[in-house]
N, CA, C and O atoms as a MOPAC input file, in Angstrom:
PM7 MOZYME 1SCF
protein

 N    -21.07700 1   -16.77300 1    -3.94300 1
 C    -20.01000 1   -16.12200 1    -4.68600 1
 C    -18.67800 1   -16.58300 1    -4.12700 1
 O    -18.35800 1   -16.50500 1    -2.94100 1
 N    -18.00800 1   -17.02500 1    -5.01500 1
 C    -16.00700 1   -17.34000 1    -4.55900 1
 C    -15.14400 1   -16.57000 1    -5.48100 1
 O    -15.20600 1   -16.16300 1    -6.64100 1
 N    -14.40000 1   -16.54100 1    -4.59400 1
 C    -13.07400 1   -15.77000 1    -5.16400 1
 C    -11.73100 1   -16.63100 1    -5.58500 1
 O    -11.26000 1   -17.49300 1    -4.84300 1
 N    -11.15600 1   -16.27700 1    -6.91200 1
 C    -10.09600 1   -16.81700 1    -6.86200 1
 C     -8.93500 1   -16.59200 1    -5.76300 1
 O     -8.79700 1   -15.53600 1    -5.14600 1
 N     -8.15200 1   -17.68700 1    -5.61200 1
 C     -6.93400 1   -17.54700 1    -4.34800 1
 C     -6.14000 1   -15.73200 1    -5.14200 1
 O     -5.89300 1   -14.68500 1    -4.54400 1
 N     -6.00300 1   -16.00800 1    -6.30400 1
 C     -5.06000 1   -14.50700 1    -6.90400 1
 C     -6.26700 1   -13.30600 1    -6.32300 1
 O     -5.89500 1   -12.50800 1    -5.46200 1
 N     -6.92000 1   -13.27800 1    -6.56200 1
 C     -8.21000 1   -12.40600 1    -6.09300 1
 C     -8.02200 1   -12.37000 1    -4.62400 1
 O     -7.67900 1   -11.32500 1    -4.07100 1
 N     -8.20600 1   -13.32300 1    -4.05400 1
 C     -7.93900 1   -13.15800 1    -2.27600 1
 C     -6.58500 1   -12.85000 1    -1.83400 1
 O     -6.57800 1   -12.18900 1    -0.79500 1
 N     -5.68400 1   -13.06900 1    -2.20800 1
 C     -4.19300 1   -12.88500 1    -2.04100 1
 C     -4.42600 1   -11.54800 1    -2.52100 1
 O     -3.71200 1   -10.86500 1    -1.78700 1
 N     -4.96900 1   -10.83100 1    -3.27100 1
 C     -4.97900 1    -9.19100 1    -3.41800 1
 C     -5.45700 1    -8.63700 1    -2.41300 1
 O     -4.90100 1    -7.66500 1    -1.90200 1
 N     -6.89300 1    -9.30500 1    -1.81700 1
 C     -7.37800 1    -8.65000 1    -0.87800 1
 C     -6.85300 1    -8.79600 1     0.59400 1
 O     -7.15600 1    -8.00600 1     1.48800 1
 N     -5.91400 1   -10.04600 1     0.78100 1
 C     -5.28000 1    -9.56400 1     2.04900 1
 C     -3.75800 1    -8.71800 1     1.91700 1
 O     -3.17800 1    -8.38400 1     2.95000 1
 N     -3.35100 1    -8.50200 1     0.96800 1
 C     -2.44300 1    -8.04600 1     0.40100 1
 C     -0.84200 1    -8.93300 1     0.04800 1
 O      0.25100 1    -8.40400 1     0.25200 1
 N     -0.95700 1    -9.86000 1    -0.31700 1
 C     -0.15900 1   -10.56800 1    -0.38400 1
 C     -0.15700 1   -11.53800 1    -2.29300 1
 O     -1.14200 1   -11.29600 1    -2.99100 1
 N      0.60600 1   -12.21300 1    -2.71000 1
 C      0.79100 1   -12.40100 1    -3.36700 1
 C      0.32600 1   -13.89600 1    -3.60700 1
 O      0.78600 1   -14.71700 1    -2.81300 1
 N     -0.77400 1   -14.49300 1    -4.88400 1
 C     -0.93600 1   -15.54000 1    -4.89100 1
 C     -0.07600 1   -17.11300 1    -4.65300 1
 O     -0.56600 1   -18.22100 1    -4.43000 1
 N      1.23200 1   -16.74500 1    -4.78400 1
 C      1.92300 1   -18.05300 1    -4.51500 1
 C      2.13400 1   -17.99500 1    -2.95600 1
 O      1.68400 1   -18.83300 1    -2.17400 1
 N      2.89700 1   -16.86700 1    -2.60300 1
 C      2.78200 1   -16.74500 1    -1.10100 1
 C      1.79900 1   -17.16300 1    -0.28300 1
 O      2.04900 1   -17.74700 1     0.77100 1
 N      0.22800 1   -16.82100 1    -0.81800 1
 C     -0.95100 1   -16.91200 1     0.06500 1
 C     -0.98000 1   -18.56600 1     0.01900 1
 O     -1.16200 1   -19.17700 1     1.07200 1
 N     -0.78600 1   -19.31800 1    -1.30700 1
 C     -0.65400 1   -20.55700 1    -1.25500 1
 C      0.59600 1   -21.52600 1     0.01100 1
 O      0.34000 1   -22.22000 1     0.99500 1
 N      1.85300 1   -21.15000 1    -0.59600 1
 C      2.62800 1   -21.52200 1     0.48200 1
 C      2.48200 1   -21.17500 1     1.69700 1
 O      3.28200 1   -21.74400 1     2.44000 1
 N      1.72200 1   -20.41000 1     2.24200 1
 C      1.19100 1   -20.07200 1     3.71600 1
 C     -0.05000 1   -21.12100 1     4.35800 1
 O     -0.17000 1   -21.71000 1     5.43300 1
 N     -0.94400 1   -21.01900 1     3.04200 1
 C     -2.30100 1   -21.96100 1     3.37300 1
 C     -1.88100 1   -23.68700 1     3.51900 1
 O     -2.61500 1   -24.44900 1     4.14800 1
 N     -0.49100 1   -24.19600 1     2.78500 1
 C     -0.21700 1   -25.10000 1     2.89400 1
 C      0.59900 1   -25.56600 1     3.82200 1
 O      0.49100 1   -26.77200 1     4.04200 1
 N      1.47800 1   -24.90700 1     4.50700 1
 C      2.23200 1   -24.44000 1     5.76900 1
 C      1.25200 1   -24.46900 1     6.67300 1
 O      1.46800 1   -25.37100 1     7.48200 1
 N      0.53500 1   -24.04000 1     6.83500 1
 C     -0.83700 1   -23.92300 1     8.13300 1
 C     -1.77400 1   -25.23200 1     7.57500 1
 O     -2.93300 1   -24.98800 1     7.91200 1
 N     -1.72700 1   -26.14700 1     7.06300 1
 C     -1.99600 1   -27.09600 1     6.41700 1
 C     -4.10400 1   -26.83800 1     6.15600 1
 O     -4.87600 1   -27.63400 1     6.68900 1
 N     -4.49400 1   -25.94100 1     5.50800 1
 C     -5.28900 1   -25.62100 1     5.12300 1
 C     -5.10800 1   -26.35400 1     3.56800 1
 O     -5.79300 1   -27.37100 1     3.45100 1
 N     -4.51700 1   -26.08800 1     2.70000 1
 C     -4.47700 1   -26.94400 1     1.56200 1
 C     -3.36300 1   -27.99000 1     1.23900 1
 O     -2.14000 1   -27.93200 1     1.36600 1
 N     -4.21900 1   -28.98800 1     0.76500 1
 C     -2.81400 1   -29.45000 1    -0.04500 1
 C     -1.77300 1   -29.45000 1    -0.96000 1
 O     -1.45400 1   -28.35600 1    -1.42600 1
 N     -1.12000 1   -30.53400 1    -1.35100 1
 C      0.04300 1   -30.41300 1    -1.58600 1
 C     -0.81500 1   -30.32100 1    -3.74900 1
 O     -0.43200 1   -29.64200 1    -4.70300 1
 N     -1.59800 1   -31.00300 1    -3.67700 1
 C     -2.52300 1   -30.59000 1    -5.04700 1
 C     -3.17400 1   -29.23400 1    -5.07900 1
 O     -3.99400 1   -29.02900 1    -5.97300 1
 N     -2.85100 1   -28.09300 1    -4.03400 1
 C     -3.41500 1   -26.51900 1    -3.69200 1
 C     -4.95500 1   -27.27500 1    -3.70100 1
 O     -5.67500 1   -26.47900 1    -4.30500 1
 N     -5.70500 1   -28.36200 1    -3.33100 1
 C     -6.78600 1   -28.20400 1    -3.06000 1
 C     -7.25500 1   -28.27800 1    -1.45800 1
 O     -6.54500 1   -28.87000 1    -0.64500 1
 N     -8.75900 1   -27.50100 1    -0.98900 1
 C     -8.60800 1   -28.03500 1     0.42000 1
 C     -7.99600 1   -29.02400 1     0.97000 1
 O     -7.62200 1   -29.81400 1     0.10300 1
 N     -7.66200 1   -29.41400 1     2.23900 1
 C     -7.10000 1   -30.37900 1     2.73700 1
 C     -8.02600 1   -30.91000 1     3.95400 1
 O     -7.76300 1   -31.82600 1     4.73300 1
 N     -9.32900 1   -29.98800 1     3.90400 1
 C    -10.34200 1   -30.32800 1     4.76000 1
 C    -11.63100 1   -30.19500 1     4.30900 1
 O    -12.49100 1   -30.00700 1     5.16900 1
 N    -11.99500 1   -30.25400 1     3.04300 1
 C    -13.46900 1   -30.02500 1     2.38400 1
 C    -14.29900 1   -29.89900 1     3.77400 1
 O    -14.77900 1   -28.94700 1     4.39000 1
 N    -14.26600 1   -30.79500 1     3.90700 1
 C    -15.89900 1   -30.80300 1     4.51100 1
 C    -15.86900 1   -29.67500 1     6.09400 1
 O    -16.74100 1   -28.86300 1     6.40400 1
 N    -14.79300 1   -29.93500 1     6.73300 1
 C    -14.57700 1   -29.08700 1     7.61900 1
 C    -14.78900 1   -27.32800 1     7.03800 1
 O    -15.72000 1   -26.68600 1     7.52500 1
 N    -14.01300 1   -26.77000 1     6.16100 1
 C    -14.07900 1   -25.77100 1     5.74400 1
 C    -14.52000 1   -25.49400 1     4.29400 1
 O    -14.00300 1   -25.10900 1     3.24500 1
 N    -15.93000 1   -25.94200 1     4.82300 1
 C    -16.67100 1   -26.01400 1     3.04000 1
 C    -17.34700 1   -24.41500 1     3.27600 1
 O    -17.95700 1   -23.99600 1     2.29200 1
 N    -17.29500 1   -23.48600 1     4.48600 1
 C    -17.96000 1   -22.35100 1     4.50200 1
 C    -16.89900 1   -21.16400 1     3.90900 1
 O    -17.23700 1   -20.07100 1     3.45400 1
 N    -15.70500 1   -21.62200 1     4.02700 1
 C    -14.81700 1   -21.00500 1     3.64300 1
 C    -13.63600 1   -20.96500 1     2.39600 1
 O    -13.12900 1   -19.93300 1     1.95600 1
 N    -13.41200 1   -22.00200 1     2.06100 1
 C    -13.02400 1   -22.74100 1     1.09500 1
 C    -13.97800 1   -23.53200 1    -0.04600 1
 O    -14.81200 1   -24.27700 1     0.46800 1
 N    -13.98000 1   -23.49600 1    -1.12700 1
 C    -14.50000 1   -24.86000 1    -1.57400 1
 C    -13.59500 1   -24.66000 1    -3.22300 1
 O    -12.73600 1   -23.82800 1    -3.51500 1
 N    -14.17000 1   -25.72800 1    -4.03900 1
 C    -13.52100 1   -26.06300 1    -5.14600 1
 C    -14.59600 1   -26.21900 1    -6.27100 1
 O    -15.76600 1   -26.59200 1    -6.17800 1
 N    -13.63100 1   -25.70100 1    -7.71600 1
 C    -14.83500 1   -25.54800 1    -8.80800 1
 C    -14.04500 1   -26.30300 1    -9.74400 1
 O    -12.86400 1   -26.16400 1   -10.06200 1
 N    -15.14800 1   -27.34800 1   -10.22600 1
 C    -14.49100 1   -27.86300 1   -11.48800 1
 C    -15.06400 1   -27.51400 1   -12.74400 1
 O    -16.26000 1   -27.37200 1   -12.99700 1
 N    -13.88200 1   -27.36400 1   -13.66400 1
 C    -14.07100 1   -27.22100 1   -14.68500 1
 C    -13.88400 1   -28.30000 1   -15.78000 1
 O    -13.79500 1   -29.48600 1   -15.46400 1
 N    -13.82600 1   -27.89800 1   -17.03900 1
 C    -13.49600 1   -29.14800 1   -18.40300 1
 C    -13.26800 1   -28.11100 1   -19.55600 1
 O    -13.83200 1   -27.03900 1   -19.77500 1
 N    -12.41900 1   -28.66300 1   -20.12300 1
 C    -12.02800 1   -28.27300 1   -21.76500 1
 C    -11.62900 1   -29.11100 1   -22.14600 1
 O    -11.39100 1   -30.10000 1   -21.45300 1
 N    -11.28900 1   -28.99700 1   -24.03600 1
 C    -10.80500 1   -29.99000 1   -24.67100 1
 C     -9.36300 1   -29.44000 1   -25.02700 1
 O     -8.80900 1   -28.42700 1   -25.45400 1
 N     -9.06300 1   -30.87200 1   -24.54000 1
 C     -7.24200 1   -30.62300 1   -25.41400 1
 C     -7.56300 1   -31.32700 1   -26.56700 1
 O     -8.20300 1   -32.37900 1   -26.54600 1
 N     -7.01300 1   -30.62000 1   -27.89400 1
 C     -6.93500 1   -31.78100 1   -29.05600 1
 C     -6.01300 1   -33.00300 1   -28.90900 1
 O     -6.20300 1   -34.03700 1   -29.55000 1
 N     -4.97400 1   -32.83300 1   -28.01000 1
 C     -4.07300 1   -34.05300 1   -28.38100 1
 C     -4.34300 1   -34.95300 1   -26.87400 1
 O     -3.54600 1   -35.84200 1   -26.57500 1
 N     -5.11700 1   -34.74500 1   -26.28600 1
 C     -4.94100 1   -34.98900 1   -24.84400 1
 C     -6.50500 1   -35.30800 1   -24.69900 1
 O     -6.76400 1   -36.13200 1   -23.82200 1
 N     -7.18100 1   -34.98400 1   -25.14800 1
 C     -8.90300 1   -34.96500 1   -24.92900 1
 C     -9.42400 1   -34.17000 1   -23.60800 1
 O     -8.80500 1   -33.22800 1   -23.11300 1
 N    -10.17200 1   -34.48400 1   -23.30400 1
 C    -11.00300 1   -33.91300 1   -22.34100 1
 C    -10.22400 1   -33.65300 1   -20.76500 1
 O     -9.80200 1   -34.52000 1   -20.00000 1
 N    -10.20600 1   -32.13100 1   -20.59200 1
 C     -9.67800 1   -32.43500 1   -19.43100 1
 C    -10.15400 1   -31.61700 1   -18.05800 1
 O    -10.49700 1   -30.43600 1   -18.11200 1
 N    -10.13600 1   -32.26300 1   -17.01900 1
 C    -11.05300 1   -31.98600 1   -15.74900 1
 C    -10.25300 1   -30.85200 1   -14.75400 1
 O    -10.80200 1   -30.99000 1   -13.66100 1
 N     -9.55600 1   -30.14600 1   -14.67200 1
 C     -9.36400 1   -29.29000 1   -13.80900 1
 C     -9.74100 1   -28.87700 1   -12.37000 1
 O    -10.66800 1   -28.12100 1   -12.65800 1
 N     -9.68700 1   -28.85000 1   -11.30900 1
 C    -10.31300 1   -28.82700 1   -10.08400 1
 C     -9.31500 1   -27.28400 1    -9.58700 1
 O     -8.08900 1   -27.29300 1    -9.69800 1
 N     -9.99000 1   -26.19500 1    -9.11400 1
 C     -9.16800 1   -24.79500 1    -8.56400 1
 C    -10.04000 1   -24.54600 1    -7.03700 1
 O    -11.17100 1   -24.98600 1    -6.83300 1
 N     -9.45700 1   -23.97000 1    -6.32600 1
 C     -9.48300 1   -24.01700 1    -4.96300 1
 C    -10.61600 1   -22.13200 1    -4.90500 1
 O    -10.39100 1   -21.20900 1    -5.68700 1
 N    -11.22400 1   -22.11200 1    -4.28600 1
 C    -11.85500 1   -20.09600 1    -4.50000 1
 C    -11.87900 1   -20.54600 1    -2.80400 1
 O    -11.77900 1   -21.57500 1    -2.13600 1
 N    -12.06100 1   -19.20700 1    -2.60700 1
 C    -12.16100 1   -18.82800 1    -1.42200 1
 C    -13.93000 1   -17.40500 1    -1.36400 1
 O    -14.26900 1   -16.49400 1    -2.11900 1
 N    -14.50100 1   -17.94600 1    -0.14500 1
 C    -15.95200 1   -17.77800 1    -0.55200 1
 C    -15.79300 1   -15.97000 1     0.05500 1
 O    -14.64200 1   -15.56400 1     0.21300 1
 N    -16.81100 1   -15.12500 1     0.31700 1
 C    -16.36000 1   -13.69100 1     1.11200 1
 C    -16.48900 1   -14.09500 1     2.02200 1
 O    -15.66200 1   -13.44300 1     2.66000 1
 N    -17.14600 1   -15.07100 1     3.04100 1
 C    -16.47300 1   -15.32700 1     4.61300 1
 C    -15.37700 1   -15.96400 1     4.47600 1
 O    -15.09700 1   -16.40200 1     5.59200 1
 N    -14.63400 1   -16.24900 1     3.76600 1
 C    -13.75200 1   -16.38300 1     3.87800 1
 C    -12.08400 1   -16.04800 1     3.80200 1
 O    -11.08100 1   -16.66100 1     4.16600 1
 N    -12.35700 1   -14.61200 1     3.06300 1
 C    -11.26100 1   -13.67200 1     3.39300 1
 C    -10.71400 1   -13.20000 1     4.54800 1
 O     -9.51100 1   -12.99900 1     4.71700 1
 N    -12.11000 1   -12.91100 1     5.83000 1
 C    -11.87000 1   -12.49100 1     7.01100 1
 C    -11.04300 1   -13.45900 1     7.94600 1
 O    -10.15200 1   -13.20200 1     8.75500 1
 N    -11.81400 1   -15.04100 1     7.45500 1
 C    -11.52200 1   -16.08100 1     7.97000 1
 C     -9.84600 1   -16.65900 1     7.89900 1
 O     -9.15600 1   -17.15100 1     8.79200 1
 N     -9.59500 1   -16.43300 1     6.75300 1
 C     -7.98200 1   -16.82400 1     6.19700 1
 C     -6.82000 1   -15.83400 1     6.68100 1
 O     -5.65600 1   -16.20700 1     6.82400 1
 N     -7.34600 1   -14.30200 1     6.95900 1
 C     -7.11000 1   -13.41300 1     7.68900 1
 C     -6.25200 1   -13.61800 1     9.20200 1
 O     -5.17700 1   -13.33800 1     9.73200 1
 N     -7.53900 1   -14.30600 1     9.46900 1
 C     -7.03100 1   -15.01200 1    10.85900 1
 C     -6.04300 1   -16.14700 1    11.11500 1
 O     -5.01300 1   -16.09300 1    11.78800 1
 N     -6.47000 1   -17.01600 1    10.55700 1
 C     -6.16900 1   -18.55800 1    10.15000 1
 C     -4.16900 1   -17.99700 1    10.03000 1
 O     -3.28500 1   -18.25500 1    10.84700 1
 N     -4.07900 1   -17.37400 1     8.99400 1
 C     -2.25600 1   -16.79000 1     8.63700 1
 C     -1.99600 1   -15.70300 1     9.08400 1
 O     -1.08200 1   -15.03900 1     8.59600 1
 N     -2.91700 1   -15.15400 1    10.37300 1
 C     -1.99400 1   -14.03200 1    11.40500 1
 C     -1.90400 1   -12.76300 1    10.35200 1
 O     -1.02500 1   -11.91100 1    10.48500 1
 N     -2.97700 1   -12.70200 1     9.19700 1
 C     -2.48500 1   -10.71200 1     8.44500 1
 C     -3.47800 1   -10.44000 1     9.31500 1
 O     -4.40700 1   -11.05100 1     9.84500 1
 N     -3.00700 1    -9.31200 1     9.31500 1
 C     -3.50700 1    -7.54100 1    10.23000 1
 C     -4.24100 1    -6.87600 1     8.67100 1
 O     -3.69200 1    -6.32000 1     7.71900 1
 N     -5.38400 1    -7.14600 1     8.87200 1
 C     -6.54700 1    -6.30200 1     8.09000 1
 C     -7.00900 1    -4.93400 1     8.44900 1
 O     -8.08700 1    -4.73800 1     9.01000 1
 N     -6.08600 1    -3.88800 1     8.08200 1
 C     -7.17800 1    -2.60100 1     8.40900 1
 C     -8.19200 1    -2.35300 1     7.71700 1
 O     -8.35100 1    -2.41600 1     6.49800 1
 N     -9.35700 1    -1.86600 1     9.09700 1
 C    -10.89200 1    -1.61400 1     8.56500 1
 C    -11.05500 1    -0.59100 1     7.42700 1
 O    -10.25900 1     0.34400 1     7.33100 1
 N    -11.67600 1    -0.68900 1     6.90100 1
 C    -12.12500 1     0.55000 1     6.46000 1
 C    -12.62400 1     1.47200 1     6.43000 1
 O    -13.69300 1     1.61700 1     7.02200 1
 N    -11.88900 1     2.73000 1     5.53700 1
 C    -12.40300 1     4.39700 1     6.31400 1
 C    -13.70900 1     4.30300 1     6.46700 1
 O    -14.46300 1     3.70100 1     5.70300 1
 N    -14.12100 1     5.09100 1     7.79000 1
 C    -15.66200 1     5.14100 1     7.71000 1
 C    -16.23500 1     6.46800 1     7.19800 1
 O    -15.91600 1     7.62200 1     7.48200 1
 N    -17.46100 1     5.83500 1     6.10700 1
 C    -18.07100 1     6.56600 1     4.99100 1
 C    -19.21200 1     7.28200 1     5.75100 1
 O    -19.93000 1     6.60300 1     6.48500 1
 N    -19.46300 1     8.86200 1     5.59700 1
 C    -20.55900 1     9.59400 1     5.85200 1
 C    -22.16300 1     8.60400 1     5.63100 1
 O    -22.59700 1     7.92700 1     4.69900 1
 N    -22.64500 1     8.92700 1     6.88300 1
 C    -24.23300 1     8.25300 1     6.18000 1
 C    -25.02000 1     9.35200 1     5.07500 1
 O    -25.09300 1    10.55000 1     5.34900 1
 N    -25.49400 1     8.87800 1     4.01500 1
 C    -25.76600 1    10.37900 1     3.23000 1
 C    -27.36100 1    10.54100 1     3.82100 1
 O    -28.01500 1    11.37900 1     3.20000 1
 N    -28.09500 1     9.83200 1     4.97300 1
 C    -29.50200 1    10.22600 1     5.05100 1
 C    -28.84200 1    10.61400 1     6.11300 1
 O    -29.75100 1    10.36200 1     6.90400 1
 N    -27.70100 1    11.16800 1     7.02000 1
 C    -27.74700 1    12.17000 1     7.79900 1
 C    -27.61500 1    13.99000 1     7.29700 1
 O    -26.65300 1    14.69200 1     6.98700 1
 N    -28.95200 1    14.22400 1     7.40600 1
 C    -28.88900 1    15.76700 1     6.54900 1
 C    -29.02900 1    17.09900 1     7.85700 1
 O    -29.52800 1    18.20400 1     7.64200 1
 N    -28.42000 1    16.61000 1     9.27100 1
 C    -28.75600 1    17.66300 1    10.22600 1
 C    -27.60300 1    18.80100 1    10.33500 1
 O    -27.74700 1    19.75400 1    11.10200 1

């Protein structure tokens, strides 16, 4: 499962262009917003291509950057955000 960068930029709380200009600043992506290290951070990063048709343009290939769920914690780190945990939930099979 991957997440879009707008999707992950929600979950560390920050804003998709920001999370971009940060990841490219820490030179995690490039200057095309795609990894800038595939293979190094293929556990954390990777890229999905797509295709549609333009009528006037024909066929066209698209490449977008997701970010995988280890890799929210990971990017976390990588750009210095402060992630608070989350509240901790009652166990419901404690019935004493």
């Amino acid at each position: 499962m991957s997440l879009s960068l707008k999707f992950a930029a929600e979950r560390l709380g920050l804003g998709h262009r920001k999370l971009m200009a940060q990841m490219r600043a820490k030179g995690l992506l490039g200057s095309d917003n795609l990894p800038a290290h595939p293979d190094r951070d293929k556990a954390f990063l990777v890229t999905r291509d797509g295709q549609w048709f333009h009528p006037e343009h024909g066929m066209q290939y698209p490449r977008t950057t997701r970010v995988t769920s280890a890799g929210i914690p990971w990017l976390a780190q990588q750009l210095g955000i402060d992630r608070p945990l989350p509240e901790p939930q009652p166990d419901p099979r404690d019935v004493a």
